[in-house]
mmCIF file with all atom_site columns, C-alpha atoms and ligand atoms in Angstrom:
data_model
loop_
_atom_site.group_PDB
_atom_site.id
_atom_site.type_symbol
_atom_site.label_atom_id
_atom_site.label_alt_id
_atom_site.label_comp_id
_atom_site.label_asym_id
_atom_site.label_entity_id
_atom_site.label_seq_id
_atom_site.pdbx_PDB_ins_code
_atom_site.Cartn_x
_atom_site.Cartn_y
_atom_site.Cartn_z
_atom_site.occupancy
_atom_site.B_iso_or_equiv
_atom_site.pdbx_formal_charge
_atom_site.auth_seq_id
_atom_site.auth_comp_id
_atom_site.auth_asym_id
_atom_site.auth_atom_id
_atom_site.pdbx_PDB_model_num
ATOM   1   C CA  . UNK E 1 1   ? 93.433  105.264 75.036  1.00 0.00 ? 1   UNK E CA  1
ATOM   2   C CA  . UNK E 1 2   ? 92.715  108.625 76.866  1.00 0.00 ? 2   UNK E CA  1
ATOM   3   C CA  . UNK E 1 3   ? 93.522  108.543 80.587  1.00 0.00 ? 3   UNK E CA  1
ATOM   4   C CA  . UNK E 1 4   ? 92.076  110.986 83.075  1.00 0.00 ? 4   UNK E CA  1
ATOM   5   C CA  . UNK E 1 5   ? 92.210  111.106 86.747  1.00 0.00 ? 5   UNK E CA  1
ATOM   6   C CA  . UNK E 1 6   ? 89.109  112.052 88.718  1.00 0.00 ? 6   UNK E CA  1
ATOM   7   C CA  . UNK E 1 7   ? 89.489  112.907 92.386  1.00 0.00 ? 7   UNK E CA  1
ATOM   8   C CA  . UNK E 1 8   ? 88.186  114.995 95.318  1.00 0.00 ? 8   UNK E CA  1
ATOM   9   C CA  . UNK E 1 9   ? 90.850  116.339 97.572  1.00 0.00 ? 9   UNK E CA  1
ATOM   10  C CA  . UNK E 1 10  ? 90.959  118.763 100.480 1.00 0.00 ? 10  UNK E CA  1
ATOM   11  C CA  . UNK E 1 11  ? 93.273  121.794 100.787 1.00 0.00 ? 11  UNK E CA  1
ATOM   12  C CA  . UNK E 1 12  ? 96.243  119.449 101.555 1.00 0.00 ? 12  UNK E CA  1
ATOM   13  C CA  . UNK E 1 13  ? 95.661  116.833 98.795  1.00 0.00 ? 13  UNK E CA  1
ATOM   14  C CA  . UNK E 1 14  ? 93.955  114.581 101.310 1.00 0.00 ? 14  UNK E CA  1
ATOM   15  C CA  . UNK E 1 15  ? 91.641  111.929 99.830  1.00 0.00 ? 15  UNK E CA  1
ATOM   16  C CA  . UNK E 1 16  ? 91.067  109.306 102.411 1.00 0.00 ? 16  UNK E CA  1
ATOM   17  C CA  . UNK E 1 17  ? 90.549  108.565 106.109 1.00 0.00 ? 17  UNK E CA  1
ATOM   18  C CA  . UNK E 1 18  ? 90.381  104.922 107.495 1.00 0.00 ? 18  UNK E CA  1
ATOM   19  C CA  . UNK E 1 19  ? 89.537  103.537 103.951 1.00 0.00 ? 19  UNK E CA  1
ATOM   20  C CA  . UNK E 1 20  ? 86.722  106.038 103.457 1.00 0.00 ? 20  UNK E CA  1
ATOM   21  C CA  . UNK E 1 21  ? 86.630  109.507 101.838 1.00 0.00 ? 21  UNK E CA  1
ATOM   22  C CA  . UNK E 1 22  ? 86.789  112.606 104.060 1.00 0.00 ? 22  UNK E CA  1
ATOM   23  C CA  . UNK E 1 23  ? 83.426  113.919 102.687 1.00 0.00 ? 23  UNK E CA  1
ATOM   24  C CA  . UNK E 1 24  ? 80.829  113.223 100.064 1.00 0.00 ? 24  UNK E CA  1
ATOM   25  C CA  . UNK E 1 25  ? 79.236  116.158 98.140  1.00 0.00 ? 25  UNK E CA  1
ATOM   26  C CA  . UNK E 1 26  ? 76.065  115.152 96.362  1.00 0.00 ? 26  UNK E CA  1
ATOM   27  C CA  . UNK E 1 27  ? 76.506  117.504 93.471  1.00 0.00 ? 27  UNK E CA  1
ATOM   28  C CA  . UNK E 1 28  ? 80.133  116.065 92.886  1.00 0.00 ? 28  UNK E CA  1
ATOM   29  C CA  . UNK E 1 29  ? 78.822  112.625 93.003  1.00 0.00 ? 29  UNK E CA  1
ATOM   30  C CA  . UNK E 1 30  ? 76.273  113.466 90.271  1.00 0.00 ? 30  UNK E CA  1
ATOM   31  C CA  . UNK E 1 31  ? 79.133  115.099 88.282  1.00 0.00 ? 31  UNK E CA  1
ATOM   32  C CA  . UNK E 1 32  ? 81.274  112.001 88.755  1.00 0.00 ? 32  UNK E CA  1
ATOM   33  C CA  . UNK E 1 33  ? 78.324  109.935 87.333  1.00 0.00 ? 33  UNK E CA  1
ATOM   34  C CA  . UNK E 1 34  ? 77.746  112.251 84.356  1.00 0.00 ? 34  UNK E CA  1
ATOM   35  C CA  . UNK E 1 35  ? 81.576  112.231 83.418  1.00 0.00 ? 35  UNK E CA  1
ATOM   36  C CA  . UNK E 1 36  ? 82.118  108.408 83.879  1.00 0.00 ? 36  UNK E CA  1
ATOM   37  C CA  . UNK E 1 37  ? 78.929  106.853 82.694  1.00 0.00 ? 37  UNK E CA  1
ATOM   38  C CA  . UNK E 1 38  ? 79.449  105.074 79.317  1.00 0.00 ? 38  UNK E CA  1
ATOM   39  C CA  . UNK E 1 39  ? 83.239  105.224 79.871  1.00 0.00 ? 39  UNK E CA  1
ATOM   40  C CA  . UNK E 1 40  ? 85.703  103.075 81.693  1.00 0.00 ? 40  UNK E CA  1
ATOM   41  C CA  . UNK E 1 41  ? 86.778  103.389 85.266  1.00 0.00 ? 41  UNK E CA  1
ATOM   42  C CA  . UNK E 1 42  ? 89.935  101.917 86.946  1.00 0.00 ? 42  UNK E CA  1
ATOM   43  C CA  . UNK E 1 43  ? 90.261  101.436 90.639  1.00 0.00 ? 43  UNK E CA  1
ATOM   44  C CA  . UNK E 1 44  ? 92.330  99.795  93.277  1.00 0.00 ? 44  UNK E CA  1
ATOM   45  C CA  . UNK E 1 45  ? 91.156  96.811  95.160  1.00 0.00 ? 45  UNK E CA  1
ATOM   46  C CA  . UNK E 1 46  ? 90.599  98.826  98.347  1.00 0.00 ? 46  UNK E CA  1
ATOM   47  C CA  . UNK E 1 47  ? 88.509  101.498 96.539  1.00 0.00 ? 47  UNK E CA  1
ATOM   48  C CA  . UNK E 1 48  ? 86.457  98.733  94.944  1.00 0.00 ? 48  UNK E CA  1
ATOM   49  C CA  . UNK E 1 49  ? 85.781  97.028  98.202  1.00 0.00 ? 49  UNK E CA  1
ATOM   50  C CA  . UNK E 1 50  ? 84.498  100.449 99.695  1.00 0.00 ? 50  UNK E CA  1
ATOM   51  C CA  . UNK E 1 51  ? 81.892  100.759 97.007  1.00 0.00 ? 51  UNK E CA  1
ATOM   52  C CA  . UNK E 1 52  ? 78.597  100.175 98.898  1.00 0.00 ? 52  UNK E CA  1
ATOM   53  C CA  . UNK E 1 53  ? 76.984  98.224  95.974  1.00 0.00 ? 53  UNK E CA  1
ATOM   54  C CA  . UNK E 1 54  ? 79.989  96.861  94.112  1.00 0.00 ? 54  UNK E CA  1
ATOM   55  C CA  . UNK E 1 55  ? 80.634  97.727  90.414  1.00 0.00 ? 55  UNK E CA  1
ATOM   56  C CA  . UNK E 1 56  ? 79.107  101.021 89.251  1.00 0.00 ? 56  UNK E CA  1
ATOM   57  C CA  . UNK E 1 57  ? 76.513  100.577 86.654  1.00 0.00 ? 57  UNK E CA  1
ATOM   58  C CA  . UNK E 1 58  ? 76.517  101.680 82.908  1.00 0.00 ? 58  UNK E CA  1
ATOM   59  C CA  . UNK E 1 59  ? 80.391  101.746 82.660  1.00 0.00 ? 59  UNK E CA  1
ATOM   60  C CA  . UNK E 1 60  ? 83.220  99.388  82.271  1.00 0.00 ? 60  UNK E CA  1
ATOM   61  C CA  . UNK E 1 61  ? 84.702  98.735  85.789  1.00 0.00 ? 61  UNK E CA  1
ATOM   62  C CA  . UNK E 1 62  ? 88.400  97.499  85.913  1.00 0.00 ? 62  UNK E CA  1
ATOM   63  C CA  . UNK E 1 63  ? 89.972  96.588  89.306  1.00 0.00 ? 63  UNK E CA  1
ATOM   64  C CA  . UNK E 1 64  ? 93.713  96.350  90.051  1.00 0.00 ? 64  UNK E CA  1
ATOM   65  C CA  . UNK E 1 65  ? 94.957  93.798  92.353  1.00 0.00 ? 65  UNK E CA  1
ATOM   66  C CA  . UNK E 1 66  ? 97.889  91.389  92.877  1.00 0.00 ? 66  UNK E CA  1
ATOM   67  C CA  . UNK E 1 67  ? 95.549  88.701  94.147  1.00 0.00 ? 67  UNK E CA  1
ATOM   68  C CA  . UNK E 1 68  ? 95.392  86.032  91.514  1.00 0.00 ? 68  UNK E CA  1
ATOM   69  C CA  . UNK E 1 69  ? 91.988  84.539  92.539  1.00 0.00 ? 69  UNK E CA  1
ATOM   70  C CA  . UNK E 1 70  ? 90.222  87.908  93.271  1.00 0.00 ? 70  UNK E CA  1
ATOM   71  C CA  . UNK E 1 71  ? 86.652  87.926  91.903  1.00 0.00 ? 71  UNK E CA  1
ATOM   72  C CA  . UNK E 1 72  ? 84.584  91.246  91.587  1.00 0.00 ? 72  UNK E CA  1
ATOM   73  C CA  . UNK E 1 73  ? 81.154  90.734  89.857  1.00 0.00 ? 73  UNK E CA  1
ATOM   74  C CA  . UNK E 1 74  ? 80.763  92.903  86.921  1.00 0.00 ? 74  UNK E CA  1
ATOM   75  C CA  . UNK E 1 75  ? 84.481  93.968  86.849  1.00 0.00 ? 75  UNK E CA  1
ATOM   76  C CA  . UNK E 1 76  ? 87.414  93.169  84.753  1.00 0.00 ? 76  UNK E CA  1
ATOM   77  C CA  . UNK E 1 77  ? 90.478  92.342  86.905  1.00 0.00 ? 77  UNK E CA  1
ATOM   78  C CA  . UNK E 1 78  ? 94.062  93.256  86.085  1.00 0.00 ? 78  UNK E CA  1
ATOM   79  C CA  . UNK E 1 79  ? 97.200  92.607  88.173  1.00 0.00 ? 79  UNK E CA  1
ATOM   80  C CA  . UNK E 1 80  ? 99.676  94.941  86.312  1.00 0.00 ? 80  UNK E CA  1
ATOM   81  C CA  . UNK E 1 81  ? 99.214  98.557  85.055  1.00 0.00 ? 81  UNK E CA  1
ATOM   82  C CA  . UNK E 1 82  ? 100.470 97.509  81.566  1.00 0.00 ? 82  UNK E CA  1
ATOM   83  C CA  . UNK E 1 83  ? 97.572  95.189  81.153  1.00 0.00 ? 83  UNK E CA  1
ATOM   84  C CA  . UNK E 1 84  ? 95.458  98.182  80.623  1.00 0.00 ? 84  UNK E CA  1
ATOM   85  C CA  . UNK E 1 85  ? 96.964  98.798  77.253  1.00 0.00 ? 85  UNK E CA  1
ATOM   86  C CA  . UNK E 1 86  ? 96.045  95.270  76.088  1.00 0.00 ? 86  UNK E CA  1
ATOM   87  C CA  . UNK E 1 87  ? 92.435  95.341  77.312  1.00 0.00 ? 87  UNK E CA  1
ATOM   88  C CA  . UNK E 1 88  ? 91.397  98.906  76.471  1.00 0.00 ? 88  UNK E CA  1
ATOM   89  C CA  . UNK E 1 89  ? 90.836  100.111 72.959  1.00 0.00 ? 89  UNK E CA  1
ATOM   90  C CA  . UNK E 1 90  ? 92.695  103.168 71.338  1.00 0.00 ? 90  UNK E CA  1
ATOM   91  C CA  . UNK E 1 91  ? 89.536  105.342 71.506  1.00 0.00 ? 91  UNK E CA  1
ATOM   92  C CA  . UNK E 1 92  ? 88.432  104.230 75.088  1.00 0.00 ? 92  UNK E CA  1
ATOM   93  C CA  . UNK E 1 93  ? 88.117  106.992 77.635  1.00 0.00 ? 93  UNK E CA  1
ATOM   94  C CA  . UNK E 1 94  ? 89.496  105.784 80.890  1.00 0.00 ? 94  UNK E CA  1
ATOM   95  C CA  . UNK E 1 95  ? 89.010  107.516 84.264  1.00 0.00 ? 95  UNK E CA  1
ATOM   96  C CA  . UNK E 1 96  ? 91.221  106.523 87.173  1.00 0.00 ? 96  UNK E CA  1
ATOM   97  C CA  . UNK E 1 97  ? 89.028  106.917 90.204  1.00 0.00 ? 97  UNK E CA  1
ATOM   98  C CA  . UNK E 1 98  ? 91.443  105.923 93.033  1.00 0.00 ? 98  UNK E CA  1
ATOM   99  C CA  . UNK E 1 99  ? 92.614  105.420 95.570  1.00 0.00 ? 99  UNK E CA  1
ATOM   100 C CA  . UNK E 1 100 ? 95.940  106.719 96.541  1.00 0.00 ? 100 UNK E CA  1
ATOM   101 C CA  . UNK E 1 101 ? 98.123  103.950 95.177  1.00 0.00 ? 101 UNK E CA  1
ATOM   102 C CA  . UNK E 1 102 ? 96.268  103.806 91.888  1.00 0.00 ? 102 UNK E CA  1
ATOM   103 C CA  . UNK E 1 103 ? 96.440  107.566 91.266  1.00 0.00 ? 103 UNK E CA  1
ATOM   104 C CA  . UNK E 1 104 ? 100.157 107.348 91.958  1.00 0.00 ? 104 UNK E CA  1
ATOM   105 C CA  . UNK E 1 105 ? 100.555 104.577 89.499  1.00 0.00 ? 105 UNK E CA  1
ATOM   106 C CA  . UNK E 1 106 ? 98.744  106.242 86.619  1.00 0.00 ? 106 UNK E CA  1
ATOM   107 C CA  . UNK E 1 107 ? 99.746  109.861 87.407  1.00 0.00 ? 107 UNK E CA  1
ATOM   108 C CA  . UNK E 1 108 ? 102.456 110.038 84.670  1.00 0.00 ? 108 UNK E CA  1
ATOM   109 C CA  . UNK E 1 109 ? 100.161 108.445 82.209  1.00 0.00 ? 109 UNK E CA  1
ATOM   110 C CA  . UNK E 1 110 ? 97.370  110.818 82.565  1.00 0.00 ? 110 UNK E CA  1
ATOM   111 C CA  . UNK E 1 111 ? 96.513  113.699 80.279  1.00 0.00 ? 111 UNK E CA  1
ATOM   112 C CA  . UNK E 1 112 ? 93.733  115.422 82.332  1.00 0.00 ? 112 UNK E CA  1
ATOM   113 C CA  . UNK E 1 113 ? 92.747  115.700 85.974  1.00 0.00 ? 113 UNK E CA  1
ATOM   114 C CA  . UNK E 1 114 ? 89.167  116.413 87.056  1.00 0.00 ? 114 UNK E CA  1
ATOM   115 C CA  . UNK E 1 115 ? 89.725  117.787 90.516  1.00 0.00 ? 115 UNK E CA  1
ATOM   116 C CA  . UNK E 1 116 ? 87.107  118.624 93.009  1.00 0.00 ? 116 UNK E CA  1
ATOM   117 C CA  . UNK E 1 117 ? 88.892  120.829 95.492  1.00 0.00 ? 117 UNK E CA  1
ATOM   118 C CA  . UNK E 1 118 ? 87.125  120.996 98.920  1.00 0.00 ? 118 UNK E CA  1
ATOM   119 C CA  . UNK E 1 119 ? 88.364  124.216 100.688 1.00 0.00 ? 119 UNK E CA  1
ATOM   120 C CA  . UNK E 1 120 ? 88.808  122.649 104.082 1.00 0.00 ? 120 UNK E CA  1
ATOM   121 C CA  . UNK E 1 121 ? 91.620  120.766 105.891 1.00 0.00 ? 121 UNK E CA  1
ATOM   122 C CA  . UNK E 1 122 ? 90.340  117.593 107.285 1.00 0.00 ? 122 UNK E CA  1
ATOM   123 C CA  . UNK E 1 123 ? 91.796  115.817 110.384 1.00 0.00 ? 123 UNK E CA  1
ATOM   124 C CA  . UNK E 1 124 ? 93.214  112.458 110.380 1.00 0.00 ? 124 UNK E CA  1
ATOM   125 C CA  . UNK E 1 125 ? 93.905  112.176 106.665 1.00 0.00 ? 125 UNK E CA  1
ATOM   126 C CA  . UNK E 1 126 ? 95.885  109.013 105.820 1.00 0.00 ? 126 UNK E CA  1
ATOM   127 C CA  . UNK E 1 127 ? 95.789  108.886 101.975 1.00 0.00 ? 127 UNK E CA  1
ATOM   128 C CA  . UNK E 1 128 ? 96.830  111.639 99.631  1.00 0.00 ? 128 UNK E CA  1
ATOM   129 C CA  . UNK E 1 129 ? 96.722  112.595 95.886  1.00 0.00 ? 129 UNK E CA  1
ATOM   130 C CA  . UNK E 1 130 ? 100.074 113.358 94.205  1.00 0.00 ? 130 UNK E CA  1
ATOM   131 C CA  . UNK E 1 131 ? 101.037 116.991 94.068  1.00 0.00 ? 131 UNK E CA  1
ATOM   132 C CA  . UNK E 1 132 ? 99.803  118.798 90.938  1.00 0.00 ? 132 UNK E CA  1
ATOM   133 C CA  . UNK E 1 133 ? 102.769 120.784 89.777  1.00 0.00 ? 133 UNK E CA  1
ATOM   134 C CA  . UNK E 1 134 ? 102.027 124.102 87.878  1.00 0.00 ? 134 UNK E CA  1
ATOM   135 C CA  . UNK E 1 135 ? 105.147 123.326 85.949  1.00 0.00 ? 135 UNK E CA  1
ATOM   136 C CA  . UNK E 1 136 ? 103.431 120.130 84.445  1.00 0.00 ? 136 UNK E CA  1
ATOM   137 C CA  . UNK E 1 137 ? 99.751  121.012 84.605  1.00 0.00 ? 137 UNK E CA  1
ATOM   138 C CA  . UNK E 1 138 ? 97.620  123.957 83.596  1.00 0.00 ? 138 UNK E CA  1
ATOM   139 C CA  . UNK E 1 139 ? 94.093  124.855 84.629  1.00 0.00 ? 139 UNK E CA  1
ATOM   140 C CA  . UNK E 1 140 ? 91.794  124.862 81.590  1.00 0.00 ? 140 UNK E CA  1
ATOM   141 C CA  . UNK E 1 141 ? 88.514  125.238 83.377  1.00 0.00 ? 141 UNK E CA  1
ATOM   142 C CA  . UNK E 1 142 ? 87.423  126.405 86.742  1.00 0.00 ? 142 UNK E CA  1
ATOM   143 C CA  . UNK E 1 143 ? 83.976  126.437 88.453  1.00 0.00 ? 143 UNK E CA  1
ATOM   144 C CA  . UNK E 1 144 ? 82.650  127.537 91.825  1.00 0.00 ? 144 UNK E CA  1
ATOM   145 C CA  . UNK E 1 145 ? 83.336  127.907 94.700  1.00 0.00 ? 145 UNK E CA  1
ATOM   146 C CA  . UNK E 1 146 ? 79.960  126.213 95.437  1.00 0.00 ? 146 UNK E CA  1
ATOM   147 C CA  . UNK E 1 147 ? 78.686  125.379 98.882  1.00 0.00 ? 147 UNK E CA  1
ATOM   148 C CA  . UNK E 1 148 ? 77.219  121.938 99.776  1.00 0.00 ? 148 UNK E CA  1
ATOM   149 C CA  . UNK E 1 149 ? 73.885  122.620 101.464 1.00 0.00 ? 149 UNK E CA  1
ATOM   150 C CA  . UNK E 1 150 ? 74.049  119.472 103.480 1.00 0.00 ? 150 UNK E CA  1
ATOM   151 C CA  . UNK E 1 151 ? 77.364  119.782 105.125 1.00 0.00 ? 151 UNK E CA  1
ATOM   152 C CA  . UNK E 1 152 ? 78.319  123.439 104.412 1.00 0.00 ? 152 UNK E CA  1
ATOM   153 C CA  . UNK E 1 153 ? 81.575  122.596 102.719 1.00 0.00 ? 153 UNK E CA  1
ATOM   154 C CA  . UNK E 1 154 ? 82.836  125.002 100.043 1.00 0.00 ? 154 UNK E CA  1
ATOM   155 C CA  . UNK E 1 155 ? 84.304  123.343 96.894  1.00 0.00 ? 155 UNK E CA  1
ATOM   156 C CA  . UNK E 1 156 ? 85.410  124.130 93.315  1.00 0.00 ? 156 UNK E CA  1
ATOM   157 C CA  . UNK E 1 157 ? 85.889  122.118 90.227  1.00 0.00 ? 157 UNK E CA  1
ATOM   158 C CA  . UNK E 1 158 ? 89.285  122.496 88.568  1.00 0.00 ? 158 UNK E CA  1
ATOM   159 C CA  . UNK E 1 159 ? 90.018  120.703 85.118  1.00 0.00 ? 159 UNK E CA  1
ATOM   160 C CA  . UNK E 1 160 ? 93.858  120.407 84.521  1.00 0.00 ? 160 UNK E CA  1
ATOM   161 C CA  . UNK E 1 161 ? 95.546  119.453 81.140  1.00 0.00 ? 161 UNK E CA  1
ATOM   162 C CA  . UNK E 1 162 ? 99.092  118.148 81.035  1.00 0.00 ? 162 UNK E CA  1
ATOM   163 C CA  . UNK E 1 163 ? 101.218 120.893 79.614  1.00 0.00 ? 163 UNK E CA  1
HETATM 164 N N1  . NAP A 2 .   ? 88.649  111.401 97.381  1.00 0.00 ? 201 NAP A N1  1
HETATM 165 C C1  . NAP A 2 .   ? 88.670  110.727 96.297  1.00 0.00 ? 201 NAP A C1  1
HETATM 166 O O1  . NAP A 2 .   ? 88.423  111.153 95.195  1.00 0.00 ? 201 NAP A O1  1
HETATM 167 C C2  . NAP A 2 .   ? 88.899  109.200 96.515  1.00 0.00 ? 201 NAP A C2  1
HETATM 168 C C3  . NAP A 2 .   ? 88.774  108.287 95.443  1.00 0.00 ? 201 NAP A C3  1
HETATM 169 C C4  . NAP A 2 .   ? 88.940  106.937 95.668  1.00 0.00 ? 201 NAP A C4  1
HETATM 170 C C5  . NAP A 2 .   ? 89.454  106.397 96.838  1.00 0.00 ? 201 NAP A C5  1
HETATM 171 N N2  . NAP A 2 .   ? 89.678  107.452 97.885  1.00 0.00 ? 201 NAP A N2  1
HETATM 172 C C6  . NAP A 2 .   ? 90.143  106.877 99.198  1.00 0.00 ? 201 NAP A C6  1
HETATM 173 O O2  . NAP A 2 .   ? 91.494  106.340 98.955  1.00 0.00 ? 201 NAP A O2  1
HETATM 174 C C7  . NAP A 2 .   ? 91.612  105.342 100.043 1.00 0.00 ? 201 NAP A C7  1
HETATM 175 C C8  . NAP A 2 .   ? 92.059  104.025 99.367  1.00 0.00 ? 201 NAP A C8  1
HETATM 176 O O3  . NAP A 2 .   ? 93.313  104.254 98.644  1.00 0.00 ? 201 NAP A O3  1
HETATM 177 P P1  . NAP A 2 .   ? 94.466  103.240 98.855  1.00 0.00 ? 201 NAP A P1  1
HETATM 178 O O4  . NAP A 2 .   ? 95.631  103.790 98.385  1.00 0.00 ? 201 NAP A O4  1
HETATM 179 O O5  . NAP A 2 .   ? 94.557  102.812 100.310 1.00 0.00 ? 201 NAP A O5  1
HETATM 180 O O6  . NAP A 2 .   ? 94.064  101.937 98.142  1.00 0.00 ? 201 NAP A O6  1
HETATM 181 P P2  . NAP A 2 .   ? 93.611  101.810 96.506  1.00 0.00 ? 201 NAP A P2  1
HETATM 182 O O7  . NAP A 2 .   ? 94.525  102.526 95.569  1.00 0.00 ? 201 NAP A O7  1
HETATM 183 O O8  . NAP A 2 .   ? 92.207  101.898 96.374  1.00 0.00 ? 201 NAP A O8  1
HETATM 184 O O9  . NAP A 2 .   ? 93.926  100.173 96.383  1.00 0.00 ? 201 NAP A O9  1
HETATM 185 C C9  . NAP A 2 .   ? 95.240  99.620  96.717  1.00 0.00 ? 201 NAP A C9  1
HETATM 186 C C10 . NAP A 2 .   ? 95.252  98.143  96.034  1.00 0.00 ? 201 NAP A C10 1
HETATM 187 O O10 . NAP A 2 .   ? 95.372  98.242  94.765  1.00 0.00 ? 201 NAP A O10 1
HETATM 188 C C11 . NAP A 2 .   ? 96.143  97.074  94.370  1.00 0.00 ? 201 NAP A C11 1
HETATM 189 N N3  . NAP A 2 .   ? 97.507  97.597  93.630  1.00 0.00 ? 201 NAP A N3  1
HETATM 190 C C12 . NAP A 2 .   ? 98.204  98.626  94.105  1.00 0.00 ? 201 NAP A C12 1
HETATM 191 N N4  . NAP A 2 .   ? 99.208  98.718  93.250  1.00 0.00 ? 201 NAP A N4  1
HETATM 192 C C13 . NAP A 2 .   ? 99.079  97.649  92.385  1.00 0.00 ? 201 NAP A C13 1
HETATM 193 C C14 . NAP A 2 .   ? 99.943  97.293  91.198  1.00 0.00 ? 201 NAP A C14 1
HETATM 194 N N5  . NAP A 2 .   ? 101.041 97.921  90.907  1.00 0.00 ? 201 NAP A N5  1
HETATM 195 N N6  . NAP A 2 .   ? 99.589  96.135  90.639  1.00 0.00 ? 201 NAP A N6  1
HETATM 196 C C15 . NAP A 2 .   ? 98.511  95.562  90.882  1.00 0.00 ? 201 NAP A C15 1
HETATM 197 N N7  . NAP A 2 .   ? 97.666  95.865  91.974  1.00 0.00 ? 201 NAP A N7  1
HETATM 198 C C16 . NAP A 2 .   ? 97.944  97.010  92.644  1.00 0.00 ? 201 NAP A C16 1
HETATM 199 C C17 . NAP A 2 .   ? 96.541  96.318  95.615  1.00 0.00 ? 201 NAP A C17 1
HETATM 200 O O11 . NAP A 2 .   ? 95.440  95.360  95.836  1.00 0.00 ? 201 NAP A O11 1
HETATM 201 P P3  . NAP A 2 .   ? 95.814  93.886  96.601  1.00 0.00 ? 201 NAP A P3  1
HETATM 202 O O12 . NAP A 2 .   ? 96.081  94.229  97.933  1.00 0.00 ? 201 NAP A O12 1
HETATM 203 O O13 . NAP A 2 .   ? 94.417  93.305  96.449  1.00 0.00 ? 201 NAP A O13 1
HETATM 204 O O14 . NAP A 2 .   ? 96.782  93.323  95.781  1.00 0.00 ? 201 NAP A O14 1
HETATM 205 C C18 . NAP A 2 .   ? 96.475  97.392  96.717  1.00 0.00 ? 201 NAP A C18 1
HETATM 206 O O15 . NAP A 2 .   ? 96.203  96.943  97.904  1.00 0.00 ? 201 NAP A O15 1
HETATM 207 C C19 . NAP A 2 .   ? 90.289  105.197 100.743 1.00 0.00 ? 201 NAP A C19 1
HETATM 208 O O16 . NAP A 2 .   ? 90.399  105.982 102.000 1.00 0.00 ? 201 NAP A O16 1
HETATM 209 C C20 . NAP A 2 .   ? 89.343  105.756 99.791  1.00 0.00 ? 201 NAP A C20 1
HETATM 210 O O17 . NAP A 2 .   ? 88.186  106.247 100.414 1.00 0.00 ? 201 NAP A O17 1
HETATM 211 C C21 . NAP A 2 .   ? 89.382  108.620 97.729  1.00 0.00 ? 201 NAP A C21 1
#
């Protein structure tokens, strides 16, 4: 199993405000779709419940929750991080898509991070991505900065591999 984290953060590692993301960048959403389609995505119950139409199509959706009777149409449900090893095959490409609790859980297991860095400090952030230490991670690809035409935000794509 190949585990990658995929995330959009602001300049201070901020990823969430009041259960929502601080910003949506349409090109980033397209990139997220291109990277994850045909693969497996893993998310926390809160991130799942924030998806406007439920499970994302054309990829395997896995939701982590401690609730025994939780039902999410089109999703596999797990209640412990270790279960991922039982239900995913050795060659499966698994993207951890959030939120804060789930990134923390899988951070030490991941080999890659697909980071969209928004060059802005949002007010009111209440959820963060773990610090990406340069001692442990190296940048293998960098694209941008680009500017979102709708909201004017500047952003870059940074791909990290674990050293
Ligand atoms: N910027 C980004 O790229 C990005 C991406 C995704 C999400 N987000 C943001 O992140 C925020 C949500 O993050 P969050 O940390 O509040 O919630 P979360 O990580 O999405 O979900 C947390 C839930 O996951 C379950 N969980 C956590 N640890 C578990 C474990 N060890 N075993 C089993 N289940 C476990 C629990 O569900 P139960 O309570 O049901 O047991 C817990 O309440 C939102 O603001 C969202 O918009 C941002």
